């Protein structure tokens, strides 16, 4: 059986998924700033308003609290909101509604209300967007019980995971790497494609060390892993795909197999999700380790603008250095 | 519109339900039988009764930190409310939400809220859903004067107006934002000016008179249902007790004279006088209503007392679907 596929950018895959999900389920309402007439500032929602009309594709005021808050009311009234926060850094304006309302409604209602709410937001650096347009805030949201956090690394996964996110009965924060919108292209199934949330993807097998990552850093990690093969180091790459839920089993299995691990994240180091990964490794398979687990992160500074971001964002050289150093540890 | 005797009696019952439940909750709090904060609605009953009395059962409401009155006036269950206040497993939120986070989707009550102003944008979403599906419902947000100083209110008011949504904004102006008087926290006298700023109409209403509220709400609701977009009522009302807990007098932030003056306008007394003077009810039938409702309140205390507290396993469920914790 050969599945039909098309080569798409991550952005095209996201756009196609929004089209197909809105066609499948007429309860879905897309809302956000400039998502309608303009098709989204990155074109993620292009063509939706023409196909589904302005009642289901809503241009909102620049009001993040009202966007996230009205998603709650829409869901409670029986619709399925797919909200866009134009940049993840703007979510600070919506933080109360996301953390204080959306994430807690199931708990307050003993699951009588199923908060089928998706919030999409682009994030991450590397495309010269300024601070608050580039910040990687995933760890801040990971500390909010009730919220799922999904971060695709490929176009195919963007389709498969967004499909599942929209259909999921829990609220999902779906984070799209700005660098990946046009910078990542791969083969995407033409037909319906849903990847269960909480299943990590071992994108490259390896025996000596594993690089654990998510979102765009998976792309960098793959390149480093492949280049190190030439140097005789067998490097596995694990794409977590979602940090909540976290695939502890896949994580433990590969770390125990390799005995060495490096975690790569773009966020500042202190309190980043890499720390949680390392704590989980300590809990689950500490005695399999042959070396301390290393982190490659951004720096503990506000996201720097302009050319400085070249130094801030983890690159292949820093990941490679961390892998080699971890390989040398006795 | 014609207000029948039946409506007048119904409004009275709604107010008595709130008053007697709240007085009981206050007594329990004073004897340390309720954990956490208690924000009593006593004094403001005419607003919840007048508005909820004018709604269809499936019209959605969002409520506030002072939210017991809204749910009770919409028909909330005494037992589940009292149990929630006591932190019991049989409460509206299994004893996990508390006084400020009760919601009842069967009654289209989308939630009380511990954060001032947080319910207003939620009502915008419900109003949008009503408009999109053409279900004929409206959504109502109750909020205090203090809430109109927070950003969420302004985002919500603007968005409801821009999208011409079927939503009623009900400001319960009790003149105090927690302990700070209105004139210290805003430079306008009437909150209703803020509706005009966003381009929708509204009215100032005597919030101590359930009939005035009912009439104004009915008029507004008819227009909103007819597709005229959002409206606001500013109900001038008063909180007989303090921001938290009971007391109400001998406080630093307002005078006893002011409280006594407002107590003369007790919404229950105002309406009782009307019912008696118009010959609709007499003192005995009024007392009979109070006795019946007090019995229900007593039963709820008994129910809550005998209910178990939630256990550790209850704490760990309903975070994610299928009852999972993370």
PDB file of N, CA and C in Angstrom, chain B residues 169-205:
ATOM      1  N   UNK B 169     -24.017  43.233  29.219  1.00  0.00           N
ATOM      2  CA  UNK B 169     -23.038  43.539  30.269  1.00  0.00           C
ATOM      3  C   UNK B 169     -23.810  44.039  31.489  1.00  0.00           C
ATOM      4  N   UNK B 170     -23.643  43.380  32.610  1.00  0.00           N
ATOM      5  CA  UNK B 170     -24.327  43.822  33.829  1.00  0.00           C
ATOM      6  C   UNK B 170     -23.292  44.239  34.861  1.00  0.00           C
ATOM      7  N   UNK B 171     -23.166  45.537  35.042  1.00  0.00           N
ATOM      8  CA  UNK B 171     -22.234  46.047  36.041  1.00  0.00           C
ATOM      9  C   UNK B 171     -22.962  46.176  37.375  1.00  0.00           C
ATOM     10  N   UNK B 172     -22.437  45.496  38.366  1.00  0.00           N
ATOM     11  CA  UNK B 172     -22.975  45.630  39.722  1.00  0.00           C
ATOM     12  C   UNK B 172     -22.112  46.659  40.438  1.00  0.00           C
ATOM     13  N   UNK B 173     -22.523  47.885  40.370  1.00  0.00           N
ATOM     14  CA  UNK B 173     -21.716  48.949  40.966  1.00  0.00           C
ATOM     15  C   UNK B 173     -22.090  49.084  42.434  1.00  0.00           C
ATOM     16  N   UNK B 174     -21.255  48.463  43.278  1.00  0.00           N
ATOM     17  CA  UNK B 174     -21.520  48.564  44.721  1.00  0.00           C
ATOM     18  C   UNK B 174     -20.614  49.604  45.372  1.00  0.00           C
ATOM     19  N   UNK B 175     -19.979  50.408  44.531  1.00  0.00           N
ATOM     20  CA  UNK B 175     -19.222  51.579  44.989  1.00  0.00           C
ATOM     21  C   UNK B 175     -17.866  51.262  45.610  1.00  0.00           C
ATOM     22  N   UNK B 176     -17.550  49.983  45.752  1.00  0.00           N
ATOM     23  CA  UNK B 176     -16.249  49.655  46.336  1.00  0.00           C
ATOM     24  C   UNK B 176     -15.559  48.559  45.531  1.00  0.00           C
ATOM     25  N   UNK B 177     -14.290  48.794  45.223  1.00  0.00           N
ATOM     26  CA  UNK B 177     -13.463  47.761  44.626  1.00  0.00           C
ATOM     27  C   UNK B 177     -12.663  47.166  45.785  1.00  0.00           C
ATOM     28  N   UNK B 178     -13.107  46.023  46.247  1.00  0.00           N
ATOM     29  CA  UNK B 178     -12.634  45.487  47.529  1.00  0.00           C
ATOM     30  C   UNK B 178     -12.877  46.554  48.602  1.00  0.00           C
ATOM     31  N   UNK B 179     -11.812  47.246  49.022  1.00  0.00           N
ATOM     32  CA  UNK B 179     -11.994  48.223  50.103  1.00  0.00           C
ATOM     33  C   UNK B 179     -11.807  49.658  49.638  1.00  0.00           C
ATOM     34  N   UNK B 180     -11.579  49.835  48.311  1.00  0.00           N
ATOM     35  CA  UNK B 180     -11.311  51.178  47.810  1.00  0.00           C
ATOM     36  C   UNK B 180     -12.566  51.767  47.173  1.00  0.00           C
ATOM     37  N   UNK B 181     -12.942  52.972  47.587  1.00  0.00           N
ATOM     38  CA  UNK B 181     -14.164  53.568  47.041  1.00  0.00           C
ATOM     39  C   UNK B 181     -13.985  53.942  45.575  1.00  0.00           C
ATOM     40  N   UNK B 182     -15.110  53.951  44.874  1.00  0.00           N
ATOM     41  CA  UNK B 182     -15.083  54.193  43.446  1.00  0.00           C
ATOM     42  C   UNK B 182     -14.355  55.477  43.070  1.00  0.00           C
ATOM     43  N   UNK B 183     -14.604  56.549  43.854  1.00  0.00           N
ATOM     44  CA  UNK B 183     -14.016  57.840  43.474  1.00  0.00           C
ATOM     45  C   UNK B 183     -12.503  57.845  43.598  1.00  0.00           C
ATOM     46  N   UNK B 184     -11.944  56.864  44.287  1.00  0.00           N
ATOM     47  CA  UNK B 184     -10.480  56.762  44.363  1.00  0.00           C
ATOM     48  C   UNK B 184      -9.906  55.929  43.222  1.00  0.00           C
ATOM     49  N   UNK B 185     -10.751  55.148  42.584  1.00  0.00           N
ATOM     50  CA  UNK B 185     -10.220  54.214  41.587  1.00  0.00           C
ATOM     51  C   UNK B 185     -10.656  54.534  40.159  1.00  0.00           C
ATOM     52  N   UNK B 186     -11.555  55.487  40.003  1.00  0.00           N
ATOM     53  CA  UNK B 186     -11.880  55.939  38.638  1.00  0.00           C
ATOM     54  C   UNK B 186     -12.336  57.400  38.691  1.00  0.00           C
ATOM     55  N   UNK B 187     -12.145  58.077  37.569  1.00  0.00           N
ATOM     56  CA  UNK B 187     -12.430  59.516  37.544  1.00  0.00           C
ATOM     57  C   UNK B 187     -13.809  59.815  36.972  1.00  0.00           C
ATOM     58  N   UNK B 188     -14.607  58.771  36.781  1.00  0.00           N
ATOM     59  CA  UNK B 188     -15.980  58.999  36.308  1.00  0.00           C
ATOM     60  C   UNK B 188     -16.938  58.573  37.404  1.00  0.00           C
ATOM     61  N   UNK B 189     -18.146  59.096  37.368  1.00  0.00           N
ATOM     62  CA  UNK B 189     -19.148  58.763  38.383  1.00  0.00           C
ATOM     63  C   UNK B 189     -19.936  57.533  37.967  1.00  0.00           C
ATOM     64  N   UNK B 190     -20.262  57.482  36.686  1.00  0.00           N
ATOM     65  CA  UNK B 190     -21.103  56.393  36.203  1.00  0.00           C
ATOM     66  C   UNK B 190     -20.315  55.485  35.266  1.00  0.00           C
ATOM     67  N   UNK B 191     -20.275  54.221  35.635  1.00  0.00           N
ATOM     68  CA  UNK B 191     -19.550  53.231  34.827  1.00  0.00           C
ATOM     69  C   UNK B 191     -20.140  53.122  33.420  1.00  0.00           C
ATOM     70  N   UNK B 192     -21.415  53.432  33.300  1.00  0.00           N
ATOM     71  CA  UNK B 192     -22.103  53.289  32.012  1.00  0.00           C
ATOM     72  C   UNK B 192     -21.409  54.079  30.894  1.00  0.00           C
ATOM     73  N   UNK B 193     -20.679  55.118  31.282  1.00  0.00           N
ATOM     74  CA  UNK B 193     -19.947  55.896  30.270  1.00  0.00           C
ATOM     75  C   UNK B 193     -19.002  55.003  29.469  1.00  0.00           C
ATOM     76  N   UNK B 194     -18.559  53.945  30.112  1.00  0.00           N
ATOM     77  CA  UNK B 194     -17.600  53.073  29.439  1.00  0.00           C
ATOM     78  C   UNK B 194     -18.259  52.273  28.311  1.00  0.00           C
ATOM     79  N   UNK B 195     -19.554  52.021  28.417  1.00  0.00           N
ATOM     80  CA  UNK B 195     -20.261  51.359  27.303  1.00  0.00           C
ATOM     81  C   UNK B 195     -20.292  52.299  26.111  1.00  0.00           C
ATOM     82  N   UNK B 196     -20.623  53.562  26.384  1.00  0.00           N
ATOM     83  CA  UNK B 196     -20.698  54.551  25.301  1.00  0.00           C
ATOM     84  C   UNK B 196     -19.360  54.657  24.588  1.00  0.00           C
ATOM     85  N   UNK B 197     -18.275  54.526  25.361  1.00  0.00           N
ATOM     86  CA  UNK B 197     -16.945  54.644  24.758  1.00  0.00           C
ATOM     87  C   UNK B 197     -16.720  53.564  23.705  1.00  0.00           C
ATOM     88  N   UNK B 198     -17.375  52.429  23.874  1.00  0.00           N
ATOM     89  CA  UNK B 198     -17.196  51.336  22.914  1.00  0.00           C
ATOM     90  C   UNK B 198     -18.317  51.285  21.890  1.00  0.00           C
ATOM     91  N   UNK B 199     -19.244  52.230  21.996  1.00  0.00           N
ATOM     92  CA  UNK B 199     -20.252  52.342  20.957  1.00  0.00           C
ATOM     93  C   UNK B 199     -21.485  51.497  21.168  1.00  0.00           C
ATOM     94  N   UNK B 200     -21.793  51.163  22.423  1.00  0.00           N
ATOM     95  CA  UNK B 200     -23.082  50.498  22.631  1.00  0.00           C
ATOM     96  C   UNK B 200     -23.846  51.158  23.773  1.00  0.00           C
ATOM     97  N   UNK B 201     -25.173  51.022  23.731  1.00  0.00           N
ATOM     98  CA  UNK B 201     -25.996  51.757  24.694  1.00  0.00           C
ATOM     99  C   UNK B 201     -26.124  51.032  26.023  1.00  0.00           C
ATOM    100  N   UNK B 202     -26.669  51.759  26.971  1.00  0.00           N
ATOM    101  CA  UNK B 202     -26.873  51.156  28.279  1.00  0.00           C
ATOM    102  C   UNK B 202     -27.771  52.036  29.106  1.00  0.00           C
ATOM    103  N   UNK B 203     -28.025  51.566  30.320  1.00  0.00           N
ATOM    104  CA  UNK B 203     -28.905  52.329  31.205  1.00  0.00           C
ATOM    105  C   UNK B 203     -28.438  52.172  32.639  1.00  0.00           C
ATOM    106  N   UNK B 204     -28.671  53.215  33.407  1.00  0.00           N
ATOM    107  CA  UNK B 204     -28.419  53.137  34.846  1.00  0.00           C
ATOM    108  C   UNK B 204     -29.711  52.668  35.510  1.00  0.00           C
ATOM    109  N   UNK B 205     -29.562  51.716  36.415  1.00  0.00           N
ATOM    110  CA  UNK B 205     -30.731  51.088  37.013  1.00  0.00           C
ATOM    111  C   UNK B 205     -30.595  51.107  38.536  1.00  0.00           C
TER     112      UNK B 205
END
